[in-house]
Amino acid sequence: DAVDKTISPNKHFRFDEIVGLLDLEILLDSHPQHLSKFEKQRVALAHALLGAPRLLLMDETNKDLSGETTISPIVPFLTRVRDTLKLPVIYVTNSLSDVLQLTDKMVLMANGRVLGVGDINRLIADQISAANSSLHVFDNVLPVTIGNHQTEAGCTIAYYYGIEVV
């Protein structure tokens, strides 16, 4: 795979194009203090896009007050932006499910160190097999091959890149 590492010159996006892309039509007459956190995120994203960026650098804001990571509702909109506007997105997150929705490539980091770069499934498999995973919680989205079912034991044997998962 040859990857174009250049970033295209600024593209100017039309206001109505961004409003439609981010489903903001019903919010145009709303006062900011009446918007939900998610609606404010979409408005902020629209504001950033109207500045004609060459790429988006996004940091997750999808942790609730308990510290639990939830699936971010902004991710489908980032996918739309990436696909429709052909705009590169760098998304910093602890949420594997967000990453799986956005891309199949990632940079895996822990404590400021890069642990791996490349295919997300290969990186996760490498971390599991090395028993050195920096991911504290694995989401429930993994491409596996089902081996067999052990009905009496109430479990299924599956394989994730050659690693047995029960």
Coordinates of N, CA and C in Angstrom, one line a residue:
D1 N 0.8 -1.2 0.0 CA 0.0 0.0 0.0 C 0.9 1.2 0.0
A2 N 0.7 2.0 -1.0 CA 1.4 3.3 -1.0 C 0.4 4.3 -0.4
V3 N 0.8 5.0 0.6 CA -0.1 5.9 1.3 C 0.4 7.4 0.9
D4 N -0.5 8.2 0.5 CA -0.2 9.6 0.2 C 0.0 10.3 1.6
K5 N 1.2 10.7 1.9 CA 1.5 11.3 3.2 C 1.3 12.9 3.1
T6 N 1.0 13.4 1.9 CA 0.8 14.8 1.8 C -0.6 15.2 2.2
I7 N -0.8 16.4 2.8 CA -2.1 16.8 3.1 C -2.5 17.9 2.1
S8 N -3.7 17.7 1.5 CA -4.1 18.6 0.4 C -4.3 20.0 1.0
P9 N -4.3 21.0 0.1 CA -4.5 22.4 0.5 C -5.9 22.5 1.1
N10 N -6.0 23.6 1.9 CA -7.3 23.9 2.5 C -8.4 23.8 1.6
K11 N -9.5 23.1 1.9 CA -10.7 23.1 1.2 C -11.7 23.9 1.9
H12 N -12.4 24.8 1.2 CA -13.4 25.6 1.9 C -14.8 24.9 1.8
F13 N -15.4 24.7 2.9 CA -16.7 24.0 2.9 C -17.8 25.1 3.1
R14 N -18.9 24.8 2.4 CA -20.1 25.7 2.5 C -20.8 25.5 3.8
F15 N -21.4 26.6 4.4 CA -22.1 26.5 5.6 C -23.2 25.5 5.5
D16 N -24.0 25.5 4.5 CA -25.2 24.6 4.3 C -24.7 23.2 4.2
E17 N -23.5 23.0 3.6 CA -23.0 21.6 3.4 C -22.6 21.0 4.8
I18 N -22.0 21.9 5.6 CA -21.6 21.4 7.0 C -22.8 21.2 7.9
V19 N -23.8 22.1 7.8 CA -25.0 22.0 8.6 C -25.7 20.7 8.2
G20 N -25.8 20.3 7.0 CA -26.5 19.1 6.5 C -25.7 17.9 6.9
L21 N -24.4 17.9 6.8 CA -23.5 16.8 7.1 C -23.6 16.4 8.6
L22 N -23.7 17.4 9.4 CA -23.7 17.2 10.9 C -25.1 17.2 11.5
D23 N -26.1 17.2 10.6 CA -27.5 17.3 11.1 C -27.8 18.4 12.1
L24 N -27.4 19.6 11.7 CA -27.6 20.7 12.6 C -28.8 21.6 12.3
E25 N -29.6 21.3 11.3 CA -30.7 22.1 10.8 C -31.6 22.6 12.0
I26 N -32.0 21.6 12.8 CA -32.9 21.9 13.9 C -32.3 22.7 15.1
L27 N -30.9 22.8 15.0 CA -30.2 23.6 16.1 C -29.9 25.0 15.8
L28 N -30.1 25.4 14.5 CA -29.7 26.7 14.1 C -30.3 27.9 14.9
D29 N -31.5 27.7 15.4 CA -32.2 28.8 16.1 C -32.1 28.5 17.6
S30 N -31.3 27.6 18.0 CA -31.2 27.2 19.5 C -30.2 28.1 20.2
H31 N -30.4 28.4 21.4 CA -29.5 29.1 22.3 C -28.5 28.1 22.8
P32 N -27.2 28.4 22.8 CA -26.1 27.5 23.2 C -26.4 26.8 24.6
Q33 N -26.9 27.5 25.5 CA -27.2 26.9 26.9 C -28.3 25.9 26.9
H34 N -29.0 25.8 25.8 CA -30.1 24.8 25.7 C -29.7 23.6 24.9
L35 N -28.4 23.5 24.5 CA -27.9 22.4 23.7 C -27.3 21.3 24.7
S36 N -27.5 20.1 24.3 CA -26.8 19.0 25.0 C -25.3 19.0 24.8
K37 N -24.6 18.2 25.6 CA -23.2 18.1 25.4 C -22.9 17.6 24.0
F38 N -23.6 16.6 23.5 CA -23.4 16.1 22.2 C -23.7 17.1 21.1
E39 N -24.8 17.9 21.2 CA -25.1 18.9 20.3 C -24.0 20.0 20.2
K40 N -23.5 20.3 21.4 CA -22.4 21.3 21.5 C -21.2 20.7 20.7
Q41 N -20.9 19.4 20.8 CA -19.8 18.8 20.1 C -19.9 19.0 18.6
R42 N -21.1 18.7 18.1 CA -21.4 18.8 16.7 C -21.2 20.2 16.2
V43 N -21.7 21.2 17.0 CA -21.6 22.6 16.6 C -20.1 23.0 16.6
A44 N -19.4 22.6 17.6 CA -17.9 22.9 17.7 C -17.2 22.2 16.5
L45 N -17.6 21.0 16.1 CA -17.0 20.4 14.9 C -17.3 21.2 13.7
A46 N -18.6 21.6 13.5 CA -19.0 22.5 12.4 C -18.1 23.8 12.3
H47 N -18.0 24.4 13.5 CA -17.2 25.6 13.6 C -15.8 25.4 13.1
A48 N -15.2 24.3 13.5 CA -13.8 23.9 13.1 C -13.8 23.7 11.6
L49 N -14.8 23.0 11.0 CA -14.8 22.7 9.6 C -14.9 24.0 8.8
L50 N -15.7 24.9 9.3 CA -15.8 26.2 8.5 C -14.5 27.0 8.4
G51 N -13.6 26.6 9.3 CA -12.2 27.3 9.2 C -11.3 26.6 8.2
A52 N -11.9 25.7 7.4 CA -11.1 25.0 6.3 C -9.8 24.3 6.8
P53 N -10.0 23.4 7.8 CA -8.7 22.7 8.3 C -8.2 21.8 7.3
R54 N -6.9 21.4 7.4 CA -6.3 20.4 6.5 C -6.4 19.0 7.2
L55 N -6.6 19.0 8.4 CA -6.9 17.7 9.1 C -7.6 18.1 10.5
L56 N -8.2 17.1 11.1 CA -8.8 17.3 12.4 C -8.1 16.5 13.4
L57 N -7.7 17.1 14.5 CA -7.1 16.4 15.7 C -8.2 16.4 16.8
M58 N -8.8 15.3 17.1 CA -9.9 15.2 18.0 C -9.4 14.4 19.3
D59 N -9.8 14.9 20.4 CA -9.5 14.2 21.7 C -10.8 13.8 22.2
E60 N -10.9 12.5 22.7 CA -12.2 12.0 23.2 C -12.7 12.8 24.3
T61 N -14.0 12.9 24.3 CA -14.7 13.6 25.5 C -15.9 12.7 25.9
N62 N -15.7 11.4 25.7 CA -16.8 10.4 26.0 C -16.7 9.6 27.2
K63 N -16.1 10.2 28.3 CA -16.1 9.5 29.6 C -17.1 10.2 30.4
D64 N -17.9 9.3 31.1 CA -18.9 9.9 32.0 C -18.3 10.2 33.3
L65 N -19.1 10.7 34.2 CA -18.5 11.1 35.5 C -18.0 10.0 36.3
S66 N -18.4 8.8 36.1 CA -17.9 7.6 36.9 C -16.5 7.2 36.3
G67 N -16.1 7.8 35.2 CA -14.8 7.4 34.6 C -15.0 6.3 33.6
E68 N -16.2 5.7 33.4 CA -16.4 4.7 32.4 C -16.4 5.3 31.0
T69 N -15.8 4.6 30.1 CA -15.8 5.0 28.7 C -17.0 4.5 28.0
T70 N -17.7 5.4 27.4 CA -18.9 5.0 26.6 C -18.7 5.2 25.2
I71 N -19.5 4.6 24.3 CA -19.3 4.8 22.9 C -19.7 6.2 22.6
S72 N -18.9 6.9 21.9 CA -19.1 8.3 21.6 C -20.1 8.5 20.5
P73 N -21.1 9.3 20.7 CA -22.1 9.6 19.6 C -21.5 10.5 18.5
I74 N -20.3 11.1 18.7 CA -19.7 11.9 17.6 C -19.0 11.1 16.6
V75 N -18.7 9.9 16.9 CA -17.9 9.0 16.0 C -18.6 8.9 14.6
P76 N -19.9 8.6 14.5 CA -20.5 8.5 13.2 C -20.4 9.8 12.4
F77 N -20.4 10.9 13.0 CA -20.2 12.2 12.4 C -18.8 12.4 11.9
L78 N -17.8 11.9 12.7 CA -16.4 12.0 12.2 C -16.2 11.1 11.0
T79 N -16.9 10.0 11.0 CA -16.8 9.1 9.8 C -17.4 9.8 8.6
R80 N -18.5 10.4 8.8 CA -19.1 11.2 7.7 C -18.1 12.3 7.1
V81 N -17.6 13.0 8.1 CA -16.6 14.1 7.7 C -15.4 13.5 6.9
R82 N -14.9 12.4 7.5 CA -13.7 11.8 6.8 C -14.1 11.3 5.4
D83 N -15.2 10.6 5.3 CA -15.6 10.0 4.0 C -16.2 11.1 3.0
T84 N -17.0 12.0 3.4 CA -17.6 12.9 2.5 C -16.7 14.1 2.2
L85 N -16.0 14.6 3.1 CA -15.1 15.8 2.9 C -13.7 15.4 2.6
K86 N -13.4 14.1 2.7 CA -12.0 13.6 2.4 C -11.0 14.3 3.3
L87 N -11.4 14.4 4.6 CA -10.5 15.1 5.5 C -9.9 14.2 6.5
P88 N -8.6 14.1 6.6 CA -8.0 13.2 7.6 C -8.4 13.6 9.0
V89 N -8.6 12.5 9.8 CA -9.0 12.7 11.2 C -8.0 11.9 12.1
I90 N -7.4 12.6 13.1 CA -6.7 11.9 14.1 C -7.5 11.9 15.4
Y91 N -7.9 10.8 15.9 CA -8.8 10.7 17.0 C -8.1 10.0 18.2
V92 N -7.9 10.8 19.3 CA -7.2 10.3 20.5 C -8.2 9.8 21.4
T93 N -8.2 8.5 21.8 CA -9.2 7.9 22.6 C -8.7 6.7 23.4
N94 N -9.4 6.3 24.4 CA -9.1 5.1 25.1 C -10.2 4.0 24.8
S95 N -11.1 4.4 23.9 CA -12.2 3.5 23.6 C -11.9 2.7 22.3
L96 N -11.7 1.4 22.5 CA -11.5 0.5 21.4 C -12.7 0.5 20.4
S97 N -13.9 0.6 20.9 CA -15.1 0.5 20.1 C -15.1 1.8 19.2
D98 N -14.7 2.9 19.7 CA -14.6 4.1 18.8 C -13.6 3.9 17.7
V99 N -12.5 3.4 18.0 CA -11.4 3.1 17.0 C -11.9 2.2 16.0
L100 N -12.6 1.1 16.4 CA -13.1 0.1 15.5 C -14.1 0.7 14.5
Q101 N -14.9 1.7 15.0 CA -15.8 2.3 14.1 C -15.2 3.3 13.1
L102 N -14.1 3.9 13.5 CA -13.4 4.9 12.6 C -12.4 4.3 11.6
T103 N -11.7 3.3 12.0 CA -10.5 2.9 11.2 C -10.1 1.5 11.5
D104 N -9.2 1.0 10.7 CA -8.6 -0.3 11.0 C -7.1 -0.2 11.2
K105 N -6.7 1.1 11.3 CA -5.3 1.4 11.6 C -5.2 2.3 12.9
M106 N -4.2 2.0 13.7 CA -4.0 2.9 14.9 C -2.6 2.9 15.3
V107 N -2.3 3.8 16.3 CA -1.1 3.9 17.0 C -1.5 3.6 18.4
L108 N -0.9 2.5 19.0 CA -1.2 2.1 20.3 C -0.1 2.6 21.2
M109 N -0.5 3.4 22.2 CA 0.4 4.0 23.1 C 0.1 3.7 24.6
A110 N 1.1 3.7 25.4 CA 0.9 3.6 26.9 C 2.0 4.3 27.6
N111 N 1.6 5.1 28.5 CA 2.6 5.9 29.3 C 3.6 6.7 28.4
G112 N 3.0 7.3 27.4 CA 3.8 8.1 26.5 C 4.7 7.3 25.5
R113 N 4.6 6.0 25.5 CA 5.4 5.2 24.6 C 4.6 4.6 23.5
V114 N 5.1 4.5 22.3 CA 4.4 3.9 21.2 C 4.7 2.4 21.3
L115 N 3.6 1.6 21.5 CA 3.7 0.1 21.6 C 3.6 -0.5 20.2
G116 N 2.9 0.1 19.3 CA 2.8 -0.4 18.0 C 2.0 0.5 17.0
V117 N 2.2 0.3 15.7 CA 1.5 1.1 14.7 C 1.1 0.2 13.6
G118 N -0.1 0.3 13.2 CA -0.6 -0.5 12.1 C -2.0 -1.0 12.2
D119 N -2.2 -2.2 11.7 CA -3.5 -2.9 11.7 C -4.0 -3.1 13.2
I120 N -5.2 -2.6 13.5 CA -5.7 -2.6 14.8 C -5.9 -4.1 15.4
N121 N -6.3 -5.0 14.5 CA -6.5 -6.4 15.0 C -5.2 -7.0 15.3
R122 N -4.2 -6.8 14.5 CA -2.9 -7.4 14.7 C -2.3 -6.8 16.0
L123 N -2.4 -5.5 16.2 CA -1.8 -4.9 17.4 C -2.5 -5.5 18.7
I124 N -3.8 -5.6 18.6 CA -4.5 -6.2 19.8 C -4.0 -7.6 20.0
A125 N -4.0 -8.4 18.9 CA -3.6 -9.8 19.1 C -2.1 -9.9 19.6
D126 N -1.3 -9.0 19.1 CA 0.1 -9.0 19.7 C 0.1 -8.7 21.1
Q127 N -0.7 -7.7 21.6 CA -0.7 -7.4 23.0 C -1.3 -8.5 23.8
I128 N -2.3 -9.2 23.4 CA -2.9 -10.3 24.1 C -1.8 -11.4 24.2
S129 N -1.2 -11.8 23.1 CA -0.3 -12.9 23.1 C 1.0 -12.6 23.9
A130 N 1.3 -11.3 24.0 CA 2.5 -10.9 24.8 C 2.1 -10.8 26.3
A131 N 0.8 -10.9 26.6 CA 0.3 -10.7 28.0 C 0.9 -9.4 28.6
N132 N 0.9 -8.4 27.7 CA 1.5 -7.1 28.1 C 0.6 -6.0 27.7
S133 N -0.7 -6.3 27.8 CA -1.7 -5.3 27.2 C -1.8 -4.1 28.1
S134 N -1.7 -2.9 27.4 CA -1.9 -1.7 28.1 C -3.4 -1.3 28.0
L135 N -4.2 -2.0 27.3 CA -5.6 -1.7 27.2 C -6.3 -2.4 28.4
H136 N -6.8 -1.5 29.3 CA -7.4 -2.1 30.5 C -8.7 -2.8 30.3
V137 N -9.5 -2.4 29.3 CA -10.8 -3.0 29.1 C -10.9 -3.3 27.6
F138 N -11.2 -4.5 27.2 CA -11.4 -4.8 25.8 C -12.9 -4.7 25.5
D139 N -13.3 -4.0 24.5 CA -14.7 -3.9 24.1 C -15.1 -5.3 23.5
N140 N -16.3 -5.5 23.3 CA -16.8 -6.8 22.8 C -16.9 -6.9 21.3
V141 N -16.1 -6.2 20.6 CA -16.1 -6.2 19.2 C -14.8 -6.7 18.7
L142 N -14.7 -8.0 18.4 CA -13.5 -8.6 17.9 C -13.8 -9.6 16.8
P143 N -13.1 -9.6 15.7 CA -13.3 -10.6 14.6 C -12.8 -11.9 15.0
V144 N -13.6 -12.9 15.3 CA -13.1 -14.2 15.8 C -13.7 -15.3 14.8
T145 N -13.0 -16.4 14.9 CA -13.5 -17.6 14.2 C -14.0 -18.6 15.3
I146 N -15.2 -19.0 15.2 CA -15.8 -19.9 16.2 C -15.3 -21.3 16.0
G147 N -14.7 -21.9 17.1 CA -14.2 -23.2 17.0 C -15.3 -24.2 17.3
N148 N -15.8 -24.2 18.6 CA -16.9 -25.1 18.9 C -17.6 -24.6 20.2
H149 N -18.7 -25.2 20.4 CA -19.5 -24.8 21.6 C -19.5 -25.9 22.6
Q150 N -19.2 -25.5 23.9 CA -19.3 -26.5 25.0 C -20.5 -26.2 25.8
T151 N -21.6 -26.8 25.3 CA -22.9 -26.5 25.9 C -23.0 -26.8 27.4
E152 N -22.4 -28.0 27.8 CA -22.4 -28.3 29.3 C -21.7 -27.3 30.1
A153 N -20.6 -26.8 29.6 CA -19.8 -25.8 30.3 C -20.3 -24.4 30.1
G154 N -21.2 -24.2 29.2 CA -21.8 -22.9 28.9 C -20.8 -21.9 28.3
C155 N -20.0 -22.4 27.4 CA -19.0 -21.5 26.8 C -18.8 -21.9 25.3
T156 N -18.2 -20.9 24.6 CA -17.8 -21.1 23.2 C -16.4 -20.9 23.1
I157 N -15.7 -21.7 22.3 CA -14.3 -21.6 22.0 C -14.2 -20.8 20.6
A158 N -13.5 -19.7 20.7 CA -13.3 -18.9 19.4 C -11.8 -18.6 19.3
Y159 N -11.4 -18.3 18.1 CA -10.0 -17.9 17.8 C -9.9 -16.6 17.3
Y160 N -9.0 -15.8 17.9 CA -8.7 -14.4 17.5 C -7.3 -14.4 17.0
Y161 N -7.0 -14.4 15.7 CA -5.7 -14.4 15.2 C -4.9 -15.5 15.8
G162 N -5.4 -16.7 15.9 CA -4.7 -17.9 16.4 C -4.7 -18.0 17.9
I163 N -5.3 -17.0 18.6 CA -5.3 -17.0 20.1 C -6.7 -17.5 20.5
E164 N -6.7 -18.6 21.4 CA -7.9 -19.1 21.9 C -8.6 -18.2 22.8
V165 N -9.9 -17.9 22.6 CA -10.7 -17.1 23.5 C -11.9 -18.0 23.9
V166 N -12.1 -18.1 25.2 CA -13.2 -18.9 25.7 C -14.3 -18.0 26.2

